[in-house]
Amino acid sequence: MTTIKIALLGFGTVAQGTFNLLQDNAELIRNRTGVNVEISKIFVRNPNKYSHITLPETAQYVTDIDEVLKDDSIQMVVELMGGTTFAKDCVEGALKAKKNVVTANKDLLAESGPYLLDLASKNGVDLRFEASVLGGIPIIRTLYESLAGNRITELIGIMNGTTNFILTKMSEEGLSYQDVLKEAQDLGYAEADPTADVEGLDAARKLAILASISFNRRIFFEDVSVEGITSIDTEDIKFGKEFGYNIKLLGIAKETSQGLSLNVYPAFIPTTHPLASVRGSYNAIYVKGNGIDDVMLYGRGAGSLPTGSSVVSDIMEVAKNVSYNETGRLKPFYY
Ligand code: HSE
């Protein structure tokens, strides 16, 4: 059986979820791919922070990125550090060194996705990013492959768990925005800077990535008009309920006669709409296409194992491509 050596960049929440799934499901992964995926190196700043984690014999920590980028035996780099500067250098460096890349980095994709996809294609390697949007919900592959025969006309998503958690609590328990934000932070749902969540920026980045794939255009974060939930109060929510509506922070991409409209804003949606019943930190995405009519995917938009599940699915896909000598076939989605 072919063995493919991979390197993890970063060892935070998502990387540990990925690591655990790769260990716990190793046999299943081998059976499904016909490949033995071996973690060879884990790039971190300070290995001592992870002394409580037992690594497999094949794996070691490295603190110099060149130990990954210049190691010819590593065929796949899994970037799970986040950020758009150093992470971009690493992804760029890996692609240029003809290493396949899997990333969960939404900010990087929203900012430089088209460029990096081009680079991967030019170097004949894969760049996969299922985990970059909506954590454990398999929306990227669904859009790329399962719905490829459709002309997508509209995407509507609850794309941010923090704000959905806040709005659900405000609606169901009558709590104030401030009280619930604190709880969302304590539970670890919010981004390090919760502004990105509550001002709708996180959802806008996700919408830019999904709309790019759905509508085959270069769409960047700056193209999305954004309004967050900071000015929503309990009165708005009560008012909506009286008339049969829930307030949700929606990301909406829609073909109109004037072109594509891209918006993130808090909207009243009828309680009978499937998105209205998406509660708490869950995410969902509702896609309309000229073949499927409607499809809705629902699940956990963040978290160690759910997001790790998407990363592992990409690792498996790339591993198969490497073993068949078929990497670099996924063309950039815009034309
Ligand atoms: N802070 C994000 C959310 C995490 O609340 O959905 C996943 O991107």
Short mmCIF file of C-alpha atoms and ligand atoms in Angstrom, two decimals:
data_model
loop_
_atom_site.label_atom_id
_atom_site.label_comp_id
_atom_site.label_asym_id
_atom_site.label_seq_id
_atom_site.Cartn_x
_atom_site.Cartn_y
_atom_site.Cartn_z
CA MET A 1 0.00 0.00 0.00
CA THR A 2 1.24 3.49 -0.87
CA THR A 3 2.22 5.65 2.10
CA ILE A 4 1.76 9.39 1.82
CA LYS A 5 3.54 11.62 4.26
CA ILE A 6 1.78 14.76 5.38
CA ALA A 7 2.69 17.74 7.57
CA LEU A 8 0.29 19.64 9.80
CA LEU A 9 0.93 23.35 10.17
CA GLY A 10 -0.42 24.42 13.54
CA PHE A 11 -1.75 22.22 16.32
CA GLY A 12 -4.73 24.12 17.69
CA THR A 13 -8.36 23.06 17.98
CA VAL A 14 -8.99 22.07 14.36
CA ALA A 15 -5.56 20.47 13.91
CA GLN A 16 -6.10 18.33 17.00
CA GLY A 17 -9.54 17.29 15.73
CA THR A 18 -7.91 16.33 12.43
CA PHE A 19 -5.10 14.48 14.23
CA ASN A 20 -7.60 12.55 16.40
CA LEU A 21 -9.72 11.50 13.42
CA LEU A 22 -6.64 10.44 11.45
CA GLN A 23 -5.59 8.27 14.42
CA ASP A 24 -8.99 6.92 15.46
CA ASN A 25 -10.21 6.20 11.92
CA ALA A 26 -6.85 5.14 10.46
CA GLU A 27 -8.03 1.72 9.34
CA LEU A 28 -11.22 3.06 7.79
CA ILE A 29 -9.23 5.77 5.99
CA ARG A 30 -6.79 3.17 4.64
CA ASN A 31 -9.64 0.94 3.47
CA ARG A 32 -11.50 3.78 1.78
CA THR A 33 -8.50 5.34 0.04
CA GLY A 34 -6.11 2.44 -0.42
CA VAL A 35 -3.46 4.79 0.97
CA ASN A 36 -1.64 4.90 4.28
CA VAL A 37 -1.72 8.56 5.37
CA GLU A 38 1.19 9.17 7.72
CA ILE A 39 1.65 12.34 9.77
CA SER A 40 5.34 13.03 9.43
CA LYS A 41 5.83 16.52 10.83
CA ILE A 42 3.80 18.98 12.88
CA PHE A 43 4.96 22.58 12.60
CA VAL A 44 4.39 24.56 15.82
CA ARG A 45 6.08 27.51 17.55
CA ASN A 46 6.38 25.80 20.92
CA PRO A 47 6.25 21.99 21.10
CA ASN A 48 6.25 22.08 24.93
CA LYS A 49 2.67 23.31 24.81
CA TYR A 50 1.63 19.90 23.48
CA SER A 51 3.63 17.62 25.76
CA HIS A 52 0.37 16.01 26.96
CA ILE A 53 -0.35 14.67 23.45
CA THR A 54 1.24 11.37 22.41
CA LEU A 55 2.43 11.48 18.83
CA PRO A 56 2.69 8.36 16.67
CA GLU A 57 6.26 7.13 16.21
CA THR A 58 6.35 8.44 12.65
CA ALA A 59 5.60 12.04 13.68
CA GLN A 60 7.75 14.79 15.14
CA TYR A 61 7.34 18.47 15.96
CA VAL A 62 9.34 20.99 13.96
CA THR A 63 9.69 24.69 14.63
CA ASP A 64 11.30 25.72 11.35
CA ILE A 65 8.90 25.82 8.40
CA ASP A 66 11.72 24.96 6.00
CA GLU A 67 11.82 21.52 7.60
CA VAL A 68 8.46 21.01 5.95
CA LEU A 69 8.81 23.02 2.76
CA LYS A 70 12.24 21.62 1.90
CA ASP A 71 11.43 18.03 2.80
CA ASP A 72 10.84 16.22 -0.49
CA SER A 73 9.26 13.25 1.22
CA ILE A 74 6.27 15.36 2.33
CA GLN A 75 3.62 15.39 -0.39
CA MET A 76 0.84 17.18 1.42
CA VAL A 77 0.78 20.20 3.71
CA VAL A 78 -2.28 20.74 5.91
CA GLU A 79 -2.44 24.39 6.91
CA LEU A 80 -4.47 24.87 10.10
CA MET A 81 -2.82 27.95 11.62
CA GLY A 82 -5.19 30.64 10.33
CA GLY A 83 -4.23 34.21 9.47
CA THR A 84 -3.36 35.67 6.11
CA THR A 85 0.31 36.60 6.26
CA PHE A 86 2.53 33.77 7.48
CA ALA A 87 -0.11 31.22 6.50
CA LYS A 88 -0.16 32.65 2.98
CA ASP A 89 3.63 32.41 2.75
CA CYS A 90 3.48 28.80 3.84
CA VAL A 91 0.70 27.83 1.43
CA GLU A 92 2.41 29.66 -1.41
CA GLY A 93 5.75 28.05 -0.53
CA ALA A 94 4.19 24.59 -0.39
CA LEU A 95 2.40 24.97 -3.75
CA LYS A 96 5.56 26.30 -5.40
CA ALA A 97 7.44 23.30 -3.98
CA LYS A 98 4.79 21.15 -5.72
CA LYS A 99 3.23 19.98 -2.49
CA ASN A 100 -0.52 19.51 -2.29
CA VAL A 101 -2.27 21.72 0.22
CA VAL A 102 -5.34 21.27 2.39
CA THR A 103 -6.42 24.30 4.36
CA ALA A 104 -9.23 25.34 6.69
CA ASN A 105 -8.29 28.98 6.34
CA LYS A 106 -11.36 30.98 5.37
CA ASP A 107 -9.70 34.39 5.67
CA LEU A 108 -6.90 33.31 3.35
CA LEU A 109 -9.31 31.84 0.80
CA ALA A 110 -11.61 34.88 0.89
CA GLU A 111 -8.61 37.16 0.29
CA SER A 112 -6.38 35.12 -2.03
CA GLY A 113 -8.39 32.07 -3.13
CA PRO A 114 -8.32 32.73 -6.90
CA TYR A 115 -4.57 33.43 -6.86
CA LEU A 116 -3.77 30.32 -4.81
CA LEU A 117 -6.00 28.09 -6.94
CA ASP A 118 -4.20 29.36 -10.03
CA LEU A 119 -0.88 28.65 -8.40
CA ALA A 120 -1.92 25.11 -7.47
CA SER A 121 -3.13 24.48 -10.99
CA LYS A 122 0.10 25.81 -12.53
CA ASN A 123 2.15 23.55 -10.27
CA GLY A 124 0.02 20.48 -10.96
CA VAL A 125 -1.01 20.02 -7.33
CA ASP A 126 -4.26 20.07 -5.38
CA LEU A 127 -5.50 22.84 -3.12
CA ARG A 128 -8.54 21.75 -1.11
CA PHE A 129 -10.48 23.80 1.40
CA GLU A 130 -13.70 22.05 2.47
CA ALA A 131 -13.16 23.06 6.10
CA SER A 132 -12.75 26.75 5.32
CA VAL A 133 -16.49 27.34 5.21
CA LEU A 134 -19.18 26.05 7.57
CA GLY A 135 -16.92 23.63 9.50
CA GLY A 136 -18.38 20.14 9.26
CA ILE A 137 -20.99 20.90 6.59
CA PRO A 138 -19.79 19.48 3.24
CA ILE A 139 -20.82 22.46 1.15
CA ILE A 140 -17.72 23.04 -0.99
CA ARG A 141 -17.68 19.58 -2.50
CA THR A 142 -21.47 19.69 -2.85
CA LEU A 143 -21.24 22.86 -4.92
CA TYR A 144 -18.18 21.75 -6.90
CA GLU A 145 -19.36 18.24 -7.65
CA SER A 146 -22.82 17.16 -6.57
CA LEU A 147 -24.60 20.29 -7.84
CA ALA A 148 -22.24 20.91 -10.77
CA GLY A 149 -24.97 20.25 -13.32
CA ASN A 150 -27.13 23.07 -12.00
CA ARG A 151 -27.20 26.75 -12.70
CA ILE A 152 -27.24 28.04 -9.13
CA THR A 153 -29.62 30.96 -8.76
CA GLU A 154 -29.49 31.68 -5.05
CA LEU A 155 -27.61 30.80 -1.88
CA ILE A 156 -28.99 31.67 1.53
CA GLY A 157 -27.07 30.68 4.61
CA ILE A 158 -26.86 30.95 8.34
CA MET A 159 -23.11 31.02 8.16
CA ASN A 160 -22.07 32.17 11.60
CA GLY A 161 -22.65 30.09 14.71
CA THR A 162 -21.90 32.84 17.21
CA THR A 163 -24.55 35.21 15.91
CA ASN A 164 -27.09 32.41 15.48
CA PHE A 165 -26.44 31.37 19.07
CA ILE A 166 -26.90 34.96 20.25
CA LEU A 167 -30.10 35.54 18.27
CA THR A 168 -31.56 32.18 19.38
CA LYS A 169 -30.90 32.94 23.06
CA MET A 170 -32.28 36.45 22.74
CA SER A 171 -35.40 35.06 21.07
CA GLU A 172 -36.01 32.05 23.30
CA GLU A 173 -34.84 33.35 26.66
CA GLY A 174 -35.42 37.09 26.28
CA LEU A 175 -31.77 37.78 27.18
CA SER A 176 -29.94 40.94 26.11
CA TYR A 177 -27.38 41.01 23.31
CA GLN A 178 -24.50 41.82 25.69
CA ASP A 179 -25.27 38.96 28.10
CA VAL A 180 -25.42 36.39 25.35
CA LEU A 181 -22.28 37.64 23.59
CA LYS A 182 -20.35 36.98 26.78
CA GLU A 183 -21.75 33.43 26.94
CA ALA A 184 -20.86 32.80 23.28
CA GLN A 185 -17.30 33.92 23.99
CA ASP A 186 -17.06 31.73 27.09
CA LEU A 187 -18.24 28.74 25.05
CA GLY A 188 -15.53 29.40 22.46
CA TYR A 189 -17.89 29.98 19.52
CA ALA A 190 -16.77 33.53 18.80
CA GLU A 191 -13.65 34.41 16.82
CA ALA A 192 -10.69 35.80 18.86
CA ASP A 193 -12.03 39.23 17.98
CA PRO A 194 -15.83 38.78 18.14
CA THR A 195 -16.27 41.87 15.94
CA ALA A 196 -15.74 39.57 12.97
CA ASP A 197 -18.76 37.53 14.07
CA VAL A 198 -21.20 40.15 15.30
CA GLU A 199 -20.48 42.67 12.54
CA GLY A 200 -21.08 40.00 9.90
CA LEU A 201 -17.51 39.95 8.54
CA ASP A 202 -17.02 36.24 9.18
CA ALA A 203 -20.26 35.44 7.31
CA ALA A 204 -19.23 37.78 4.47
CA ARG A 205 -15.93 35.92 4.01
CA LYS A 206 -17.77 32.60 3.87
CA LEU A 207 -20.31 34.02 1.41
CA ALA A 208 -17.50 35.30 -0.86
CA ILE A 209 -16.01 31.80 -1.08
CA LEU A 210 -19.31 30.00 -1.65
CA ALA A 211 -20.58 32.56 -4.18
CA SER A 212 -17.30 32.34 -6.12
CA ILE A 213 -17.81 28.62 -6.60
CA SER A 214 -21.57 28.82 -7.20
CA PHE A 215 -21.42 31.63 -9.73
CA ASN A 216 -17.94 30.96 -11.20
CA ARG A 217 -16.64 34.46 -10.60
CA ARG A 218 -13.81 36.04 -8.72
CA ILE A 219 -15.63 37.33 -5.67
CA PHE A 220 -13.79 38.86 -2.77
CA PHE A 221 -14.84 39.77 0.74
CA GLU A 222 -14.95 43.46 -0.27
CA ASP A 223 -17.67 42.68 -2.82
CA VAL A 224 -20.16 41.76 -0.09
CA SER A 225 -22.35 44.40 1.52
CA VAL A 226 -22.35 43.72 5.27
CA GLU A 227 -24.51 44.58 8.25
CA GLY A 228 -24.12 42.79 11.59
CA ILE A 229 -26.41 42.16 14.53
CA THR A 230 -25.10 44.69 17.04
CA SER A 231 -28.13 46.95 16.75
CA ILE A 232 -30.72 44.18 17.16
CA ASP A 233 -32.56 44.40 20.46
CA THR A 234 -35.12 42.23 22.19
CA GLU A 235 -37.92 44.54 20.97
CA ASP A 236 -37.06 43.76 17.33
CA ILE A 237 -37.20 40.08 18.10
CA LYS A 238 -40.52 40.35 19.98
CA PHE A 239 -41.99 42.38 17.13
CA GLY A 240 -40.94 39.77 14.55
CA LYS A 241 -42.40 36.94 16.60
CA GLU A 242 -45.80 38.65 16.80
CA PHE A 243 -46.00 38.51 13.01
CA GLY A 244 -44.60 34.99 12.61
CA TYR A 245 -40.94 35.81 11.85
CA ASN A 246 -37.57 34.92 13.35
CA ILE A 247 -34.53 37.17 12.98
CA LYS A 248 -31.49 35.43 11.50
CA LEU A 249 -28.18 36.78 10.26
CA LEU A 250 -28.26 35.65 6.65
CA GLY A 251 -25.65 35.59 3.92
CA ILE A 252 -27.43 35.86 0.58
CA ALA A 253 -25.99 35.60 -2.92
CA LYS A 254 -28.51 35.95 -5.70
CA GLU A 255 -28.59 36.37 -9.48
CA THR A 256 -30.69 39.43 -10.33
CA SER A 257 -31.39 41.18 -13.61
CA GLN A 258 -28.76 43.77 -12.58
CA GLY A 259 -26.14 41.13 -11.79
CA LEU A 260 -25.13 39.27 -8.69
CA SER A 261 -26.21 40.68 -5.35
CA LEU A 262 -24.12 39.75 -2.31
CA ASN A 263 -25.33 40.67 1.15
CA VAL A 264 -25.01 39.78 4.79
CA TYR A 265 -27.68 41.27 7.06
CA PRO A 266 -30.10 40.40 9.85
CA ALA A 267 -33.40 39.48 8.22
CA PHE A 268 -36.90 38.54 9.31
CA ILE A 269 -37.67 35.08 7.95
CA PRO A 270 -41.04 33.34 8.26
CA THR A 271 -41.03 30.73 11.02
CA THR A 272 -42.25 28.23 8.40
CA HIS A 273 -39.00 28.55 6.37
CA PRO A 274 -36.55 25.66 7.02
CA LEU A 275 -33.80 28.15 7.96
CA ALA A 276 -35.98 29.57 10.76
CA SER A 277 -35.64 26.35 12.73
CA VAL A 278 -31.82 26.40 12.72
CA ARG A 279 -31.14 27.09 16.39
CA GLY A 280 -28.13 27.78 18.59
CA SER A 281 -24.65 27.58 17.16
CA TYR A 282 -25.74 25.43 14.18
CA ASN A 283 -25.25 26.61 10.59
CA ALA A 284 -27.25 25.82 7.48
CA ILE A 285 -27.09 26.62 3.81
CA TYR A 286 -30.00 26.66 1.42
CA VAL A 287 -29.18 26.44 -2.28
CA LYS A 288 -31.51 27.00 -5.20
CA GLY A 289 -30.62 25.63 -8.62
CA ASN A 290 -32.41 25.13 -11.89
CA GLY A 291 -32.28 21.36 -11.56
CA ILE A 292 -32.50 20.62 -7.87
CA ASP A 293 -35.05 23.28 -6.96
CA ASP A 294 -33.94 23.51 -3.28
CA VAL A 295 -31.27 21.75 -1.25
CA MET A 296 -30.49 22.51 2.37
CA LEU A 297 -27.47 21.34 4.34
CA TYR A 298 -27.43 21.68 8.12
CA GLY A 299 -24.81 20.98 10.72
CA ARG A 300 -22.02 22.18 12.94
CA GLY A 301 -20.24 25.16 11.44
CA ALA A 302 -17.27 25.00 13.80
CA GLY A 303 -15.59 22.82 16.40
CA SER A 304 -12.63 20.51 16.60
CA LEU A 305 -14.05 17.22 15.26
CA PRO A 306 -16.69 18.59 12.85
CA THR A 307 -14.15 20.87 11.17
CA GLY A 308 -11.52 18.12 11.45
CA SER A 309 -13.94 15.84 9.60
CA SER A 310 -13.91 18.19 6.61
CA VAL A 311 -10.12 18.48 6.73
CA VAL A 312 -9.77 14.69 6.80
CA SER A 313 -12.12 14.32 3.83
CA ASP A 314 -9.85 16.65 1.86
CA ILE A 315 -6.73 14.79 3.01
CA MET A 316 -8.31 11.54 1.80
CA GLU A 317 -9.29 13.04 -1.55
CA VAL A 318 -5.79 14.41 -2.12
CA ALA A 319 -4.19 11.16 -0.95
CA LYS A 320 -6.19 9.26 -3.57
CA ASN A 321 -5.21 11.78 -6.24
CA VAL A 322 -1.54 11.47 -5.29
CA SER A 323 -1.73 7.69 -5.44
CA TYR A 324 -3.37 7.79 -8.91
CA ASN A 325 -0.97 10.50 -10.07
CA GLU A 326 -3.94 12.75 -10.72
CA THR A 327 -3.33 15.88 -8.70
CA GLY A 328 -3.90 19.33 -10.16
CA ARG A 329 -7.04 18.35 -12.02
CA LEU A 330 -9.36 20.68 -10.11
CA LYS A 331 -9.36 23.85 -12.18
CA PRO A 332 -9.99 27.27 -10.68
CA PHE A 333 -13.75 27.73 -10.43
CA TYR A 334 -14.06 31.07 -12.27
CA TYR A 335 -14.10 31.61 -15.99
N1 HSE B 1 -16.70 32.18 14.77
C1 HSE B 1 -17.20 31.34 13.73
C2 HSE B 1 -18.68 31.13 13.96
C3 HSE B 1 -16.46 30.03 13.75
O1 HSE B 1 -19.18 31.56 14.98
O2 HSE B 1 -19.36 30.57 13.10
C4 HSE B 1 -16.45 29.30 12.46
O3 HSE B 1 -15.98 30.06 11.38
#
